[in-house]
Each structure stands twice: as structure tokens, then as C-alpha cells.
Short mmCIF file of C-alpha atoms and ligand atoms in Angstrom, two decimals:
data_model
loop_
_atom_site.label_atom_id
_atom_site.label_comp_id
_atom_site.label_asym_id
_atom_site.label_seq_id
_atom_site.Cartn_x
_atom_site.Cartn_y
_atom_site.Cartn_z
CA UNK K 1 200.04 191.51 103.41
CA UNK K 2 200.07 187.78 103.59
CA UNK K 3 201.66 188.00 106.98
CA UNK K 4 198.99 190.36 108.21
CA UNK K 5 196.33 188.00 106.93
CA UNK K 6 197.97 185.16 108.78
CA UNK K 7 198.10 187.14 111.96
CA UNK K 8 194.47 188.16 111.66
CA UNK K 9 193.50 184.62 110.90
CA UNK K 10 195.39 183.40 113.93
CA UNK K 11 193.69 185.97 116.10
CA UNK K 12 190.30 185.03 114.85
CA UNK K 13 191.00 181.39 115.44
CA UNK K 14 192.14 181.99 118.92
CA UNK K 15 189.48 184.34 120.04
CA UNK K 16 187.07 181.79 121.45
CA UNK K 17 189.83 180.11 123.36
CA UNK K 18 190.75 183.30 125.10
CA UNK K 19 187.77 183.26 127.32
CA UNK K 20 188.78 179.99 128.73
CA UNK K 21 192.31 181.06 128.89
CA UNK K 22 192.03 184.03 131.10
CA UNK K 23 190.05 183.66 134.23
CA UNK K 24 186.80 185.31 134.38
CA UNK K 25 186.24 187.92 136.67
CA UNK K 26 186.26 191.06 138.22
CA UNK K 27 187.40 194.45 138.17
CA UNK K 28 189.58 195.37 135.51
CA UNK K 29 190.74 192.19 134.83
CA UNK K 30 188.89 189.18 134.43
CA UNK K 31 186.73 188.97 131.67
CA UNK K 32 183.66 187.25 131.21
CA UNK K 33 181.66 187.55 134.29
CA UNK K 34 180.87 190.08 136.85
CA UNK K 35 179.89 187.67 139.50
CA UNK K 36 181.44 187.46 142.84
CA UNK K 37 182.13 183.84 142.30
CA UNK K 38 184.95 184.68 140.09
CA UNK K 39 186.81 186.90 142.35
CA UNK K 40 189.92 185.65 143.82
CA UNK K 41 189.90 188.51 146.09
CA UNK K 42 193.35 189.68 145.98
CA UNK K 43 193.29 193.35 145.95
CA UNK K 44 195.95 193.81 143.46
CA UNK K 45 195.67 190.56 141.80
CA UNK K 46 195.83 190.44 138.25
CA UNK K 47 192.88 189.12 137.27
CA UNK K 48 189.94 187.72 138.33
CA UNK K 49 189.77 189.44 141.46
CA UNK K 50 187.61 192.24 141.76
CA UNK K 51 189.79 193.56 144.02
CA UNK K 52 192.48 193.29 141.72
CA UNK K 53 192.59 196.83 141.99
CA UNK K 54 195.96 197.50 140.85
CA UNK K 55 196.41 194.83 138.50
CA UNK K 56 198.95 192.38 138.30
CA UNK K 57 200.63 193.71 135.70
CA UNK K 58 201.08 197.03 135.31
CA UNK K 59 203.62 198.91 134.39
CA UNK K 60 206.91 200.05 135.16
CA UNK K 61 209.07 202.49 133.53
CA UNK K 62 212.38 201.36 134.50
CA UNK K 63 214.97 203.40 133.15
CA UNK K 64 213.19 206.22 131.74
CA UNK K 65 209.74 207.10 132.33
CA UNK K 66 207.25 207.63 129.66
CA UNK K 67 207.42 211.33 129.66
CA UNK K 68 211.09 211.45 130.11
CA UNK K 69 210.82 213.33 133.31
CA UNK K 70 212.23 211.67 136.32
CA UNK K 71 209.61 212.92 138.65
CA UNK K 72 206.10 211.63 138.84
CA UNK K 73 203.21 213.94 138.76
CA UNK K 74 200.08 212.41 140.08
CA UNK K 75 198.83 212.29 136.57
CA UNK K 76 201.88 210.49 135.37
CA UNK K 77 201.54 208.09 138.18
CA UNK K 78 198.31 206.92 136.76
CA UNK K 79 199.25 206.96 133.16
CA UNK K 80 202.73 205.80 132.86
CA UNK K 81 202.47 202.21 132.44
CA UNK K 82 204.67 199.59 131.35
CA UNK K 83 204.43 196.12 132.05
CA UNK K 84 206.85 194.12 133.42
CA UNK K 85 207.47 190.65 133.12
CA UNK K 86 205.77 188.25 131.38
CA UNK K 87 205.67 184.86 131.09
CA UNK K 88 203.80 183.26 128.66
CA UNK K 89 204.48 179.94 127.54
CA UNK K 90 202.96 177.02 129.18
CA UNK K 91 205.54 174.61 130.20
CA UNK K 92 205.85 171.77 132.45
CA UNK K 93 208.88 171.09 134.21
CA UNK K 94 211.41 170.73 136.77
CA UNK K 95 210.70 171.80 140.22
CA UNK K 96 212.66 173.92 142.50
CA UNK K 97 210.75 174.36 145.57
CA UNK K 98 211.87 176.05 148.66
CA UNK K 99 210.04 175.35 151.82
CA UNK K 100 209.74 177.92 154.47
CA UNK K 101 212.75 176.44 156.14
CA UNK K 102 214.65 177.40 153.06
CA UNK K 103 215.34 173.85 152.14
CA UNK K 104 215.82 173.57 148.45
CA UNK K 105 214.93 170.48 146.65
CA UNK K 106 215.25 169.78 143.04
CA UNK K 107 213.36 167.09 141.30
CA UNK K 108 215.53 166.21 138.41
CA UNK K 109 213.39 163.38 137.27
CA UNK K 110 210.47 165.65 136.59
CA UNK K 111 212.69 168.04 134.73
CA UNK K 112 213.76 165.32 132.36
CA UNK K 113 210.25 164.25 131.58
CA UNK K 114 209.04 167.66 130.61
CA UNK K 115 209.82 169.32 127.34
CA UNK K 116 211.63 172.62 127.70
CA UNK K 117 209.43 175.66 127.38
CA UNK K 118 209.03 176.87 123.85
CA UNK K 119 210.50 180.33 123.99
CA UNK K 120 208.59 182.64 121.71
CA UNK K 121 211.44 185.13 121.68
CA UNK K 122 213.96 182.71 120.18
CA UNK K 123 213.19 183.29 116.49
CA UNK K 124 213.38 187.04 117.08
CA UNK K 125 216.67 186.79 118.94
CA UNK K 126 218.24 185.07 115.94
CA UNK K 127 218.50 188.47 114.26
CA UNK K 128 218.02 190.76 117.28
CA UNK K 129 220.31 189.18 119.89
CA UNK K 130 219.56 191.65 122.67
CA UNK K 131 215.80 191.17 122.38
CA UNK K 132 214.45 190.83 125.92
CA UNK K 133 211.04 189.34 126.70
CA UNK K 134 210.86 191.26 129.94
CA UNK K 135 211.71 194.54 128.28
CA UNK K 136 209.48 193.93 125.28
CA UNK K 137 206.44 193.22 127.42
CA UNK K 138 207.14 196.34 129.39
CA UNK K 139 207.32 198.30 126.17
CA UNK K 140 204.19 196.64 124.77
CA UNK K 141 202.30 197.55 127.92
CA UNK K 142 203.45 201.15 127.72
CA UNK K 143 202.36 201.37 124.08
CA UNK K 144 198.99 199.84 124.94
CA UNK K 145 198.40 202.41 127.67
CA UNK K 146 199.60 205.35 125.56
CA UNK K 147 197.56 204.14 122.59
CA UNK K 148 194.38 204.41 124.64
CA UNK K 149 195.40 207.68 126.21
CA UNK K 150 196.03 209.20 122.80
CA UNK K 151 192.35 208.75 121.92
CA UNK K 152 190.21 211.87 122.03
CA UNK K 153 193.21 214.15 122.27
CA UNK K 154 192.70 215.75 118.88
CA UNK K 155 196.25 216.53 118.02
CA UNK K 156 197.72 216.63 121.47
CA UNK K 157 199.89 214.11 123.27
CA UNK K 158 200.47 212.05 120.20
CA UNK K 159 203.99 210.93 120.92
CA UNK K 160 202.68 207.45 120.54
CA UNK K 161 201.99 207.89 116.82
CA UNK K 162 205.33 206.62 115.48
CA UNK K 163 204.61 203.42 117.34
CA UNK K 164 201.33 202.83 115.57
CA UNK K 165 200.93 201.64 111.99
CA UNK K 166 199.20 203.93 109.52
CA UNK K 167 195.65 202.70 109.85
CA UNK K 168 195.73 202.62 113.64
CA UNK K 169 197.20 206.09 113.72
CA UNK K 170 194.23 207.27 111.69
CA UNK K 171 191.82 205.49 114.00
CA UNK K 172 193.34 207.14 117.04
CA UNK K 173 193.30 210.57 115.42
CA UNK K 174 189.60 210.20 114.62
CA UNK K 175 188.56 208.80 117.96
CA UNK K 176 186.65 211.36 120.00
CA UNK K 177 186.38 209.41 123.26
CA UNK K 178 188.88 210.62 125.85
CA UNK K 179 190.48 208.19 128.20
CA UNK K 180 191.14 209.06 131.81
CA UNK K 181 193.22 206.14 132.96
CA UNK K 182 194.18 202.64 131.96
CA UNK K 183 194.90 199.83 134.37
CA UNK K 184 196.25 196.73 132.73
CA UNK K 185 195.21 193.59 134.50
CA UNK K 186 196.82 190.94 132.39
CA UNK K 187 198.71 190.33 129.23
CA UNK K 188 199.95 187.32 127.39
CA UNK K 189 201.77 186.62 124.18
CA UNK K 190 199.62 184.66 121.78
CA UNK K 191 201.89 184.45 118.84
CA UNK K 192 205.33 185.55 117.74
CA UNK K 193 207.79 184.86 115.00
CA UNK K 194 210.10 186.13 112.34
CA UNK K 195 209.58 185.96 108.60
CA UNK K 196 210.54 187.87 105.48
CA UNK K 197 208.55 190.85 106.76
CA UNK K 198 210.52 190.94 110.01
CA UNK K 199 209.62 190.14 113.59
CA UNK K 200 206.10 190.13 115.01
CA UNK K 201 204.54 189.55 118.40
CA UNK K 202 200.84 189.43 119.23
CA UNK K 203 199.98 190.36 122.79
CA UNK K 204 196.56 190.04 124.37
CA UNK K 205 195.79 192.74 126.93
CA UNK K 206 193.03 192.79 129.48
CA UNK K 207 192.50 196.15 131.06
CA UNK K 208 190.12 198.56 132.61
CA UNK K 209 189.96 201.67 130.51
CA UNK K 210 188.36 204.70 132.10
CA UNK K 211 186.58 206.56 129.34
CA UNK K 212 184.82 209.89 129.49
CA UNK K 213 181.39 209.30 128.04
CA UNK K 214 178.91 212.18 128.08
CA UNK K 215 180.95 213.91 130.75
CA UNK K 216 180.92 210.87 133.05
CA UNK K 217 183.87 208.66 133.83
CA UNK K 218 183.00 205.13 132.81
CA UNK K 219 184.95 202.02 133.52
CA UNK K 220 185.14 199.73 130.53
CA UNK K 221 186.76 196.35 130.53
CA UNK K 222 188.55 195.63 127.28
CA UNK K 223 190.32 192.60 125.98
CA UNK K 224 192.37 193.45 122.96
CA UNK K 225 195.01 191.78 120.82
CA UNK K 226 197.77 194.07 119.59
CA UNK K 227 200.19 192.82 116.97
CA UNK K 228 203.59 194.49 117.05
CA UNK K 229 205.94 194.23 114.08
CA UNK K 230 209.50 195.34 113.41
CA UNK K 231 211.31 195.46 110.06
CA UNK K 232 213.81 192.75 109.08
CA UNK K 233 217.06 192.86 111.05
CA UNK K 234 215.78 195.55 113.37
CA UNK K 235 217.78 195.84 116.61
CA UNK K 236 215.58 196.62 119.60
CA UNK K 237 217.25 199.43 121.57
CA UNK K 238 218.29 199.33 125.23
CA UNK K 239 215.68 199.90 127.96
CA UNK K 240 216.20 203.63 128.48
CA UNK K 241 215.80 204.42 124.83
CA UNK K 242 212.97 202.00 124.11
CA UNK K 243 210.91 203.04 127.09
CA UNK K 244 211.29 206.76 126.41
CA UNK K 245 208.94 206.35 123.42
CA UNK K 246 210.68 209.25 121.76
CA UNK K 247 211.25 209.82 118.06
CA UNK K 248 212.40 206.43 116.72
CA UNK K 249 215.09 208.23 114.71
CA UNK K 250 216.61 210.86 117.02
CA UNK K 251 215.06 209.89 120.36
CA UNK K 252 213.53 213.32 120.94
CA UNK K 253 210.78 213.06 123.55
CA UNK K 254 208.99 216.06 122.08
CA UNK K 255 205.46 215.63 120.78
CA UNK K 256 205.14 215.26 117.05
CA UNK K 257 204.07 218.18 114.91
CA UNK K 258 200.55 217.98 113.52
CA UNK K 259 201.82 216.57 110.24
CA UNK K 260 203.25 213.64 112.18
CA UNK K 261 206.88 214.79 111.84
CA UNK K 262 209.44 214.96 114.60
CA UNK K 263 209.98 218.59 115.57
CA UNK K 264 213.58 217.85 116.32
CA UNK K 265 214.86 215.92 113.30
CA UNK K 266 211.96 216.16 110.87
CA UNK K 267 211.56 212.41 110.48
CA UNK K 268 208.06 211.34 109.58
CA UNK K 269 206.29 208.80 111.70
CA UNK K 270 206.96 206.14 109.09
CA UNK K 271 210.51 207.03 108.18
CA UNK K 272 212.31 205.19 110.96
CA UNK K 273 210.13 202.31 111.79
CA UNK K 274 210.99 200.30 114.80
CA UNK K 275 208.41 198.26 116.66
CA UNK K 276 204.94 199.36 115.59
CA UNK K 277 201.46 198.13 116.33
CA UNK K 278 200.18 196.97 112.96
CA UNK K 279 196.88 195.46 114.08
CA UNK K 280 194.53 195.86 117.03
CA UNK K 281 191.70 193.39 117.39
CA UNK K 282 188.99 193.82 119.96
CA UNK K 283 188.13 190.58 121.65
CA UNK K 284 185.87 191.88 124.33
CA UNK K 285 184.45 195.11 125.61
CA UNK K 286 182.12 195.54 128.56
CA UNK K 287 181.01 198.61 130.45
CA UNK K 288 181.29 197.92 134.16
CA UNK K 289 179.33 199.33 137.04
CA UNK K 290 180.66 200.44 140.42
CA UNK K 291 182.43 197.97 142.61
CA UNK K 292 180.17 195.42 144.32
CA UNK K 293 180.24 194.06 147.83
CA UNK K 294 181.96 190.68 147.88
CA UNK K 295 181.89 188.68 151.06
CA UNK K 296 184.06 185.61 151.61
CA UNK K 297 187.46 184.42 150.57
CA UNK K 298 187.96 183.19 147.06
CA UNK K 299 190.95 181.03 146.45
CA UNK K 300 190.51 179.88 142.94
CA UNK K 301 193.53 178.04 141.74
CA UNK K 302 195.13 177.42 145.14
CA UNK K 303 194.94 173.67 144.63
CA UNK K 304 196.39 173.86 141.14
CA UNK K 305 199.90 172.46 140.85
CA UNK K 306 202.62 175.05 140.50
CA UNK K 307 203.68 175.65 136.92
CA UNK K 308 207.43 175.24 136.86
CA UNK K 309 209.52 176.24 133.90
CA UNK K 310 211.15 173.30 132.15
CA UNK K 311 214.51 175.02 132.18
CA UNK K 312 214.42 176.00 135.84
CA UNK K 313 217.25 173.84 137.11
CA UNK K 314 219.68 175.02 134.45
CA UNK K 315 218.54 178.62 134.84
CA UNK K 316 219.28 178.53 138.57
CA UNK K 317 222.75 177.09 137.97
CA UNK K 318 223.42 179.81 135.41
CA UNK K 319 222.24 182.50 137.82
CA UNK K 320 224.64 181.19 140.45
CA UNK K 321 227.42 181.20 137.88
CA UNK K 322 226.73 184.81 136.84
CA UNK K 323 226.29 186.05 140.38
CA UNK K 324 228.44 184.00 142.70
CA UNK K 325 227.07 185.98 145.65
CA UNK K 326 223.49 184.97 144.80
CA UNK K 327 221.72 183.15 147.59
CA UNK K 328 218.24 181.75 147.21
CA UNK K 329 217.79 182.17 150.94
CA UNK K 330 218.69 185.87 150.81
CA UNK K 331 216.38 186.28 147.84
CA UNK K 332 213.58 184.56 149.75
CA UNK K 333 214.05 186.91 152.70
CA UNK K 334 213.87 189.91 150.44
CA UNK K 335 210.83 188.59 148.56
CA UNK K 336 208.99 187.84 151.80
CA UNK K 337 209.85 191.24 153.23
CA UNK K 338 208.41 192.87 150.12
CA UNK K 339 205.34 190.65 150.34
CA UNK K 340 204.64 191.81 153.89
CA UNK K 341 205.36 195.44 153.16
CA UNK K 342 202.98 195.34 150.24
CA UNK K 343 200.15 193.72 152.21
CA UNK K 344 200.52 195.92 155.25
CA UNK K 345 201.36 199.09 153.34
CA UNK K 346 198.28 198.60 151.18
CA UNK K 347 196.00 198.09 154.16
CA UNK K 348 197.51 201.12 155.89
CA UNK K 349 197.41 203.14 152.64
CA UNK K 350 201.01 203.94 153.25
CA UNK K 351 202.51 204.33 149.79
CA UNK K 352 205.89 205.16 151.30
CA UNK K 353 206.15 201.53 152.40
CA UNK K 354 205.37 200.26 148.93
CA UNK K 355 207.40 202.64 146.85
CA UNK K 356 210.93 201.30 147.50
CA UNK K 357 210.06 197.79 146.35
CA UNK K 358 207.86 198.18 143.30
CA UNK K 359 208.77 199.02 139.74
CA UNK K 360 207.22 202.25 138.56
CA UNK K 361 204.51 200.55 136.65
CA UNK K 362 203.32 198.28 139.41
CA UNK K 363 203.51 201.14 141.86
CA UNK K 364 201.39 203.30 139.55
CA UNK K 365 198.71 200.66 139.45
CA UNK K 366 198.76 200.24 143.19
CA UNK K 367 198.53 203.94 143.77
CA UNK K 368 195.74 204.24 141.27
CA UNK K 369 193.85 201.46 143.04
CA UNK K 370 194.35 203.09 146.42
CA UNK K 371 192.84 206.29 145.08
CA UNK K 372 189.83 204.32 143.97
CA UNK K 373 189.50 202.85 147.41
CA UNK K 374 189.55 206.35 148.81
CA UNK K 375 186.49 207.05 146.71
CA UNK K 376 184.77 204.02 148.20
CA UNK K 377 186.12 204.85 151.65
CA UNK K 378 187.05 201.24 152.25
CA UNK K 379 189.07 200.30 155.30
CA UNK K 380 191.35 197.36 154.80
CA UNK K 381 192.41 195.05 157.56
CA UNK K 382 195.42 192.80 157.06
CA UNK K 383 197.12 190.88 159.87
CA UNK K 384 198.82 187.62 160.87
CA UNK K 385 200.62 187.16 157.58
CA UNK K 386 202.06 183.67 157.39
CA UNK K 387 203.94 182.77 154.24
CA UNK K 388 203.93 179.00 154.47
CA UNK K 389 205.36 177.98 151.12
CA UNK K 390 207.75 179.62 148.68
CA UNK K 391 208.30 177.95 145.31
CA UNK K 392 210.61 179.32 142.64
CA UNK K 393 208.77 178.66 139.38
CA UNK K 394 210.82 180.38 136.74
CA UNK K 395 214.17 182.11 136.32
CA UNK K 396 214.82 184.15 133.23
CA UNK K 397 217.86 185.98 131.96
CA UNK K 398 218.55 188.13 128.95
CA UNK K 399 220.77 191.00 127.88
CA UNK K 400 219.05 193.46 130.20
CA UNK K 401 217.26 191.68 133.03
CA UNK K 402 217.18 188.79 135.39
CA UNK K 403 213.70 187.81 136.50
CA UNK K 404 212.58 185.33 139.13
CA UNK K 405 208.98 184.24 139.47
CA UNK K 406 207.96 182.74 142.78
CA UNK K 407 204.66 181.20 143.82
CA UNK K 408 204.02 182.36 147.37
CA UNK K 409 201.46 180.66 149.60
CA UNK K 410 200.09 182.62 152.49
CA UNK K 411 197.40 182.72 155.13
CA UNK K 412 196.31 186.00 156.67
CA UNK K 413 193.45 188.00 158.07
CA UNK K 414 192.20 189.95 155.10
CA UNK K 415 188.99 191.92 154.71
CA UNK K 416 187.66 195.39 154.04
CA UNK K 417 184.91 197.42 155.67
CA UNK K 418 182.83 200.05 153.97
CA UNK K 419 182.26 203.59 155.24
CA UNK K 420 179.52 202.31 157.57
CA UNK K 421 181.82 199.70 159.07
CA UNK K 422 180.03 196.85 157.29
CA UNK K 423 181.98 194.02 155.73
CA UNK K 424 182.57 194.87 152.08
CA UNK K 425 185.22 192.39 150.94
CA UNK K 426 186.73 189.22 152.27
CA UNK K 427 185.85 187.59 155.57
CA UNK K 428 186.50 188.85 159.09
CA UNK K 429 185.83 185.49 160.73
CA UNK K 430 188.33 183.27 158.95
CA UNK K 431 191.76 183.66 157.47
CA UNK K 432 192.35 183.80 153.80
CA UNK K 433 194.50 181.02 152.34
CA UNK K 434 195.79 181.74 148.89
CA UNK K 435 198.77 181.85 146.57
CA UNK K 436 200.04 184.14 143.86
CA UNK K 437 202.92 184.23 141.41
CA UNK K 438 205.18 187.17 142.08
CA UNK K 439 207.84 188.20 139.60
CA UNK K 440 210.90 190.12 140.70
CA UNK K 441 213.38 191.84 138.41
CA UNK K 442 216.94 192.94 138.56
CA UNK K 443 219.13 194.45 135.89
CA UNK K 444 221.57 191.97 134.39
CA UNK K 445 225.03 192.25 135.85
CA UNK K 446 223.88 193.26 139.32
CA UNK K 447 225.03 190.87 142.01
CA UNK K 448 224.85 190.19 145.72
CA UNK K 449 222.06 191.01 148.12
CA UNK K 450 221.20 193.80 150.50
CA UNK K 451 219.09 194.27 153.58
CA UNK K 452 215.57 194.69 152.18
CA UNK K 453 214.82 197.30 154.83
CA UNK K 454 217.58 199.62 153.62
CA UNK K 455 218.49 201.49 150.46
CA UNK K 456 220.24 198.92 148.23
CA UNK K 457 222.45 201.68 146.87
CA UNK K 458 223.72 203.48 150.00
CA UNK K 459 222.42 201.46 152.95
CA UNK K 460 220.47 204.37 154.44
CA UNK K 461 216.95 203.87 155.84
CA UNK K 462 214.11 203.83 153.32
CA UNK K 463 212.50 206.91 154.84
CA UNK K 464 213.48 209.32 152.07
CA UNK K 465 212.33 207.51 148.94
CA UNK K 466 210.34 209.90 146.80
CA UNK K 467 207.44 208.96 144.55
CA UNK K 468 209.83 208.46 141.63
CA UNK K 469 211.62 205.79 143.66
CA UNK K 470 214.74 207.91 144.19
CA UNK K 471 216.62 207.70 147.50
CA UNK K 472 216.97 211.10 149.16
CA UNK K 473 220.32 210.12 150.68
CA UNK K 474 222.14 208.95 147.57
CA UNK K 475 219.90 210.12 144.70
CA UNK K 476 219.80 206.66 143.15
CA UNK K 477 216.62 205.39 141.54
CA UNK K 478 216.32 202.17 143.47
CA UNK K 479 213.15 200.84 141.82
CA UNK K 480 214.78 200.27 138.46
CA UNK K 481 216.31 196.95 139.48
CA UNK K 482 219.75 198.52 139.10
CA UNK K 483 220.71 197.59 142.68
CA UNK K 484 218.59 194.68 143.83
CA UNK K 485 215.40 192.74 143.13
CA UNK K 486 212.19 194.74 142.84
CA UNK K 487 208.66 193.47 142.42
CA UNK K 488 207.41 193.89 138.90
CA UNK K 489 204.33 191.75 138.49
CA UNK K 490 201.73 189.74 140.35
CA UNK K 491 199.76 186.97 138.69
CA UNK K 492 196.86 185.08 140.16
CA UNK K 493 197.01 181.30 140.22
CA UNK K 494 194.39 180.95 137.55
CA UNK K 495 196.16 183.43 135.30
CA UNK K 496 199.71 182.32 135.40
CA UNK K 497 200.76 180.44 132.30
CA UNK K 498 204.34 179.66 133.14
ZN1 ZN Q 1 213.44 212.89 115.65
ZN1 ZN Q 2 220.35 205.49 149.01
#
């Protein structure tokens, strides 16, 4: 109880700061203002951008997808969400910067001056050695999405219940508002630790929640702090099991019976507690109108210095030691290929070009956003992509994943026309100059590099990748990071916290 009080106190204390912390902004993301001034204009950007249609974050369901089925229905595509990487702690640090010529320079002096990043996961790893920040944030995002989707279901689709503490479970059961889609635009850890009650992590989510109100679909921006807790000495399971959100005891993916028991093993929702949401605090809630016309390029944060992780130099050396075939240059080529495919595929509405390179969650958000654009009948134009700077900002490794976050700087022609051919977003007279932090993932233990234009499993062309990210030639799910780097998250300059 004392711990809960402390957590609530911490949340209350931090609430005012949150507004400053997350950019303001647009669509589903930003928070405080609706104005065009805030938009950074990236269409999938995390945050502030209005456009940020598919959200930086989003989800992925590596390994196993929420429903346990390998195939995506269009409904699943919208709902299955899991975030992907995360990166939360502000840190200063060493710099590894790679210019476009692939020259790598390392400023050791700066690395020495900066304190290493405080790693919020450390105290948890002391008793749960396989605890992975990347995986946990993915899981937290999935729970956040499922938690909202469980509202208004009146006894149906309540698989999420074992992952909610008692009072929240009751709240969800009594909530009569149905939710027709959740797009997470940003998330950040605001507190974590381990005490006599076990481990806890508080995550702030910013999302657009599509609620059905009086028969109409209404977009509501919410900013919410969820506190997850696990009992003392709990061992977080491996990705496939954790992300399946099945019965915490037997893993059954079946929905719970109405009394909250697992139909397979009979365990009650409380019997086998793993990670559960024990508190949900609303920080902000705003009903949003339809998307507004936004002319001009908005490059908020472009002039901000890159946030490099304090441990970057050592992390790169360790990555080279683990994967002797790793080449920063090959990684850069792959990352830039994915960058171009994403820009051009988005503008062309060609999801087949995006699918091979995005984790499930990010892909779901992108697809969701494209559907929205269909409603608006926007035509995107994207051309002359010039990636002029490529800076590795953070390298992370744990029991399950390697993650590399890169700040990419780019100029390009970027605008959208409405159904009448009038400029709706961006600027058709000047190029956009901007940067974003892109985070790529790979399963730990994978090594080497492959041609980004081919299946990383069998080398065949990428022309038979289905919507679940499975290659039609070799049947491998290539978007899980099991074979090569895939894009998991995009953060806007003003959002990235290191
Ligand atoms: Zn069970
Ligand atoms: Zn293949």
C-alpha cells in the first residue's frame, strides 16, 4: 500500500512536468495544442506532428501476435499493438556519428565528461536477469492497447484481465464506451524500481483512442500513466510467451470465463500474477476534431543537438564483439534503404513495400494511418530523398534484442494534396529539411547482414511477403528481427529522450 501511495504521489508530482516533456501537438500524439504550429509534419512521426498518422511508436508483435494467430486480419492489423523500443533516460554522452560518407568518428572526450545513462531496468534485472527494456515496452504497449479495447465489451474479449489489477479490472468491466482503435503516439518510462513488493515500472502513454460515442466514432487524445508491477523474484518470460498475453499460468490464449478463470487450467486472474497494471492515472484527455489543413514545413527540433547515449562507445565495441560480421556501413545501407522504402511506399500507398521492413506494431500503425488518409482522399508526394547525415545515438543489448537508434537527417519534396488537388499538408515549393530518431531491432544472437532488397532468410525477392510479414518463398516471418534489422520505432526530435 505504501508503495502504491508512493507511486501515486510520484505521478501527481510529475504531472505538470509532462506537458513540457512531451511536445505539444497534433494528431494522436502531441498533447497540449491543436495548432498547426506544433506540427512537425512527419506523417508517421510520433508526436507532435499532425501527420503523425501512424505514430512513432506503435506496436509490434514480434514473436507471437496478440491473438496468437499468425495471420493478420484487417481488424487485428489495427488492434494488435505493441511497442517497440524505448528509450527513456536522458543522457548525455559520447558521440558516434557517421557522415554520409560512412566515416565514423568517435569523440572519446565527450564520452568521458558525461555520466553514463541511468538505466531504469537495472534494479529489476538484479532479480530478473533476462528483463529486457525493449521487450517490456513492447508488452506495456500491447497491454495499454488491449486495456482500452477491452472497454465496452461487456464480458467479451477480456483476455487482458489477468494483466490488470483488481480495481482496474472492475473499471474495465463497468465501462460502457467501446473503443474502435488505438494508435499509440509516444511512451516513456517515468519511474521504475524494485522494493519489498517487487518490481514496478510507470509508463506514460500518449495515444489517440477512437471511441464510439452515441454511435459516432470520436477521436480522443489521451495521456495516461500506467504503473505495472510484478511480484518479488518474478521472472519475465521470453518474448513469445509474454506477448501472447495468454493465461499467466498455463499460457492458454483462450478468453477467460465470465468468472475471470482460465477455461483451460482454471486459474483465477489473480492466482498467477505476473506483470499487472496496478494503477492508471489520466493526465490528459481531449476530444479531437477532424484533421486540419496544415501548410508549410515544420522542423521543430532539427537544430537540437543529437542526444547520444553515454555508453555508446562501449556498446558499439560490444556489438562488434558479439557479431564479428557486424558492419556499421552495412547497417547504414540497410537503414537508409528502409528509410526510402518507407517514405516512397507511404506516398504510393504501397503497403507491400513497407511490410518487409517494419515490426508488426509499427506496420499496424502505418496501415491504420493509410486507411485514415483514404478517408480524407489525400495524395502524398514524396521525391528527391537526400539523407545527408546519419548519427548512431544509442545501441542497446539484452537477453532478447539488440537495438540501434539512429538520428537521420534528410531533405525531400514532401507534401499532400486534398481531393480537390489543393495543398493540404507540407509545402510544394520548397523541400522539407528534418530529422528523426529511428530505432531498429534484431533478435540477440543474429549476426551478419543481408541485402535489404531481398528476403534476409532465403535471399528471394521481397515480392511475396504477406501482411503477417511471412516470406512466401521460405515461410519465415522476417519482420520479427530473427534474421536482420527491422524498423521498430520512430521518434521526433522533440520527443526523443535518449
Ligand atoms: Zn490457464
Ligand atoms: Zn524468404
